[in-house]
Coordinates of C-alpha atoms in Angstrom, one line a residue:
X1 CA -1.5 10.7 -12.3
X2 CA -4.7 11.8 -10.4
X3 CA -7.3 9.3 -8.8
X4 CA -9.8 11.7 -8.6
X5 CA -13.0 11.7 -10.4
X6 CA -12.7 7.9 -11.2
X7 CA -15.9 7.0 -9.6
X8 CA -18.8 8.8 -10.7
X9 CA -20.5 10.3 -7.3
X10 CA -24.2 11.7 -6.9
X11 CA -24.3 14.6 -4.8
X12 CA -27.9 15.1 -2.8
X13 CA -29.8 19.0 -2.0
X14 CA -29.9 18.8 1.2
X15 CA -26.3 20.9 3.0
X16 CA -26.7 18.6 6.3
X17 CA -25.4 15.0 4.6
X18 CA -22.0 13.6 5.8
X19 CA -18.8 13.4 3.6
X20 CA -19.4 16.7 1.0
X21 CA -23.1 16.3 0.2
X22 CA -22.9 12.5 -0.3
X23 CA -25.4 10.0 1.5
X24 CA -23.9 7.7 4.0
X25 CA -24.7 4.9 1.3
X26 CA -23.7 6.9 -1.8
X27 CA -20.1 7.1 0.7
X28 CA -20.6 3.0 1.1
X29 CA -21.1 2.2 -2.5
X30 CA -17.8 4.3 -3.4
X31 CA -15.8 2.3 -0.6
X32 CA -16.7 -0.7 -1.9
X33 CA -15.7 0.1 -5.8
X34 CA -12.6 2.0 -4.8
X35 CA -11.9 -1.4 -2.6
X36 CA -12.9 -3.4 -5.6
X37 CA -10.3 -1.6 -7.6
X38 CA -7.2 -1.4 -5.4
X39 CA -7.7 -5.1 -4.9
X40 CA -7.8 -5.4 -9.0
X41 CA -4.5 -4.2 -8.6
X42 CA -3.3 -7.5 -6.2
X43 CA -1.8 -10.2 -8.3
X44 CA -3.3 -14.2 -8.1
X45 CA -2.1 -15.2 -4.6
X46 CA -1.2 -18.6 -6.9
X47 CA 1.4 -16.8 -9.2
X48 CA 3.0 -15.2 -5.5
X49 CA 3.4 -18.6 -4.4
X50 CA 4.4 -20.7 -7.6
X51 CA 7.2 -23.0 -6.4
X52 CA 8.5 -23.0 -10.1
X53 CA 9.5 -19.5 -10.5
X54 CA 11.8 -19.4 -7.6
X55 CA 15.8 -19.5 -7.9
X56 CA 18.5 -18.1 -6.8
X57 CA 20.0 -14.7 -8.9
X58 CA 22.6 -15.3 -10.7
X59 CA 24.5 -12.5 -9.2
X60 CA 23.5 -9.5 -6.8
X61 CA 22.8 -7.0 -9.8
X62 CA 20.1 -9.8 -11.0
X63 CA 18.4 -9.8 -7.2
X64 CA 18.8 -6.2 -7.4
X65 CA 16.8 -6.4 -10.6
X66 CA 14.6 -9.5 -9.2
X67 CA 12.9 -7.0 -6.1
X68 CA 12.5 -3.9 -8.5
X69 CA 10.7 -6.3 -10.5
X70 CA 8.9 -7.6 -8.1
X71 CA 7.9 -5.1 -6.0
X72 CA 6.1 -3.8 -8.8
X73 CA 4.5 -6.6 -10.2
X74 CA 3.1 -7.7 -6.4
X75 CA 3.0 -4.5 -4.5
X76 CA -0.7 -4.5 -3.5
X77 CA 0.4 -8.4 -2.2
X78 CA 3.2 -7.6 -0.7
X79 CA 1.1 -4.6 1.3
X80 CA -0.9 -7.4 2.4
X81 CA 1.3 -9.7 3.6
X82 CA 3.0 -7.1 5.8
X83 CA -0.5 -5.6 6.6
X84 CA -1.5 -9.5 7.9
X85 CA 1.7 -9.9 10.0
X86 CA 1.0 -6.9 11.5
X87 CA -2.3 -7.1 12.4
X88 CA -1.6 -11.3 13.6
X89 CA 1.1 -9.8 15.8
X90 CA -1.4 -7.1 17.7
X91 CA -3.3 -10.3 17.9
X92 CA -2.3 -10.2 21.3
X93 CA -2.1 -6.4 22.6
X94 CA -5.6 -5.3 22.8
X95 CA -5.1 -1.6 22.8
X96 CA -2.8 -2.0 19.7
X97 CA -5.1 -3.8 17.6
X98 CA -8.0 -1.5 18.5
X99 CA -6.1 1.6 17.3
X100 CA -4.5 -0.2 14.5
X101 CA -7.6 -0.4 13.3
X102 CA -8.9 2.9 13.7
X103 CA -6.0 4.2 12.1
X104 CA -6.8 2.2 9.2
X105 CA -10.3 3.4 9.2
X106 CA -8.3 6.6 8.8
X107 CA -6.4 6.0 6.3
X108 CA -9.7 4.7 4.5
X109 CA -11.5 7.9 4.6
X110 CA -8.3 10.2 4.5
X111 CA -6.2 8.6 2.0
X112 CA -8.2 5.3 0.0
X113 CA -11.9 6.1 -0.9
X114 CA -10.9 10.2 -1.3
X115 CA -13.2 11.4 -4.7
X116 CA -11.8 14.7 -4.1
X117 CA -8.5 16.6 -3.0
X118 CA -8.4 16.7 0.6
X119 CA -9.2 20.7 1.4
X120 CA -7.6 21.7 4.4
X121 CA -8.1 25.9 5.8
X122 CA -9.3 26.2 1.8
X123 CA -5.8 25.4 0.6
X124 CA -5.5 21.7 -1.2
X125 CA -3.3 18.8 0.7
X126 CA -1.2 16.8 -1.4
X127 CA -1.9 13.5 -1.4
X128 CA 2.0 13.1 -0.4
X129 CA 1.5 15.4 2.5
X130 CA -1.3 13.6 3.6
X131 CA 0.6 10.3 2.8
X132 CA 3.5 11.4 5.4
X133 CA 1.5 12.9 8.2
X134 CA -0.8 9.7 8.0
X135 CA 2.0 7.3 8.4
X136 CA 4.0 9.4 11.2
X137 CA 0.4 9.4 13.1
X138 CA -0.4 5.7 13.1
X139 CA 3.4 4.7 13.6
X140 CA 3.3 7.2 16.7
X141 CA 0.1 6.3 18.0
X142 CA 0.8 2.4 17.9
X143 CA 4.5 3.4 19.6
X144 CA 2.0 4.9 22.2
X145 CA 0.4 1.8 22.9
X146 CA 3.8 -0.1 24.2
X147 CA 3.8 -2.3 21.9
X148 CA 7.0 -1.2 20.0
X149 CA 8.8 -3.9 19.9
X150 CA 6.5 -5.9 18.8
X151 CA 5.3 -3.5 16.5
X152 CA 9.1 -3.3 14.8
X153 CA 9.6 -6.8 15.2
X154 CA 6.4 -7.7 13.0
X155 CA 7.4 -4.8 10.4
X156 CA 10.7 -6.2 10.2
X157 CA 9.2 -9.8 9.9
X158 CA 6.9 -8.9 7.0
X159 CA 9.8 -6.9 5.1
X160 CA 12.2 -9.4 5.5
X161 CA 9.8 -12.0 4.1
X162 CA 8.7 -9.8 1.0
X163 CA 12.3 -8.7 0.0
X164 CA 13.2 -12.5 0.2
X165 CA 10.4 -13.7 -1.9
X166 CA 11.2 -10.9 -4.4
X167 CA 14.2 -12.0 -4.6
X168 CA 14.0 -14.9 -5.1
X169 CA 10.9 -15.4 -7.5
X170 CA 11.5 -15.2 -10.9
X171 CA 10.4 -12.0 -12.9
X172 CA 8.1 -12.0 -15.3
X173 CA 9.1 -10.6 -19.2
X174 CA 6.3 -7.9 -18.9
X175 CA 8.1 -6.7 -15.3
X176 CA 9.9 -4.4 -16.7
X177 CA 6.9 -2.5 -17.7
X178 CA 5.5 -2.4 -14.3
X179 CA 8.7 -1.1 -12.6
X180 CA 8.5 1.9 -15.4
X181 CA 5.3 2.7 -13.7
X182 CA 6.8 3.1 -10.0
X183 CA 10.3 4.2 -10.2
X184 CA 11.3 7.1 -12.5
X185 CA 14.2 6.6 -14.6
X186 CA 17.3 8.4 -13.9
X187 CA 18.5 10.8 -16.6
X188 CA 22.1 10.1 -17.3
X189 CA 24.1 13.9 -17.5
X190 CA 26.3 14.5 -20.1
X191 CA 30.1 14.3 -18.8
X192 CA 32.1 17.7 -20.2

């Protein structure tokens, strides 16, 4: 499944404009709609936090079940969540938060509001390459910044909190649908 090409772009004559022949506000105007629809994706934050659909599994296989489920159905949330406990944690290290957030610019341009296939010494970058080498930069640079333990301790935070909430909240009938969507099925090999 390709993203490309979902936004219609206008390219402009003139060779010297930023961002492969785009206008700085033609670049804006796709931010905002490829913003607009990631955050379609996100779930209402009153369905994440509906006290009636919480309960304990009946067994570990059903919490198993519960998270895939789950972190399906909420991913963009639960990206959010961790993203916010994060950033509240950098709160107080400066020099984190200020390349924490240049990293995100980063990923922005690089990975989020991409029309096109990253070209790279005229050879194409998959998006997982680019995926990999984006994450290994901003977890090294924010290492840099001696905030690690804080930086580990706020990751672990916000993971523990969304793999308890998924496991807990109850999964929706149409769930199962989602989870098809992120994790391939394993093809069961005939035994000889």
């Amino acid at each position: 499944m390709s993203k490309y090409g979902t936004i219609p772009t206008s390219s402009s004559a003139g060779g010297g404009a930023p961002l492969g022949g785009a206008s700085p506000l033609d670049f804006i105007s796709r931010a905002k709609a490829r913003g607009a629809s990631a955050l379609a994706t996100r779930r209402p934050w009153r369905e994440l936090a509906d006290v009636h659909a919480v309960g304990l599994p009946p067994s570990l296989g059903d919490a198993y079940l519960r998270v895939r489920a789950n972190l399906a159905h909420f991913a963009m949330n639960y990206a959010i969540v961790v993203l916010v406990v994060v950033f509240l944690s950098l709160l107080w290290h400066p020099v984190s938060l200020i390349v924490f957030l240049v990293c995100m610019l980063a990923w922005l341009v690089l990975f989020f509001l991409r029309d096109e296939p990253l070209v790279l010494f005229g050879r194409v970058v998959a998006d997982g390459y680019v995926l990999a080498v984006l994450a290994v930069v901003t977890l090294g640079l924010l290492l840099l910044t001696d905030a690690t333990a804080n930086i580990l301790s706020s990751l672990s935070v916000g993971l523990v909190l969304v793999l308890l909430h998924a496991a807990l909240h109850k999964a929706e009938d149409n769930a199962t649908d989602e989870v098809d969507r992120w994790y391939a099925p394993v093809s069961q090999q005939p035994s000889h």
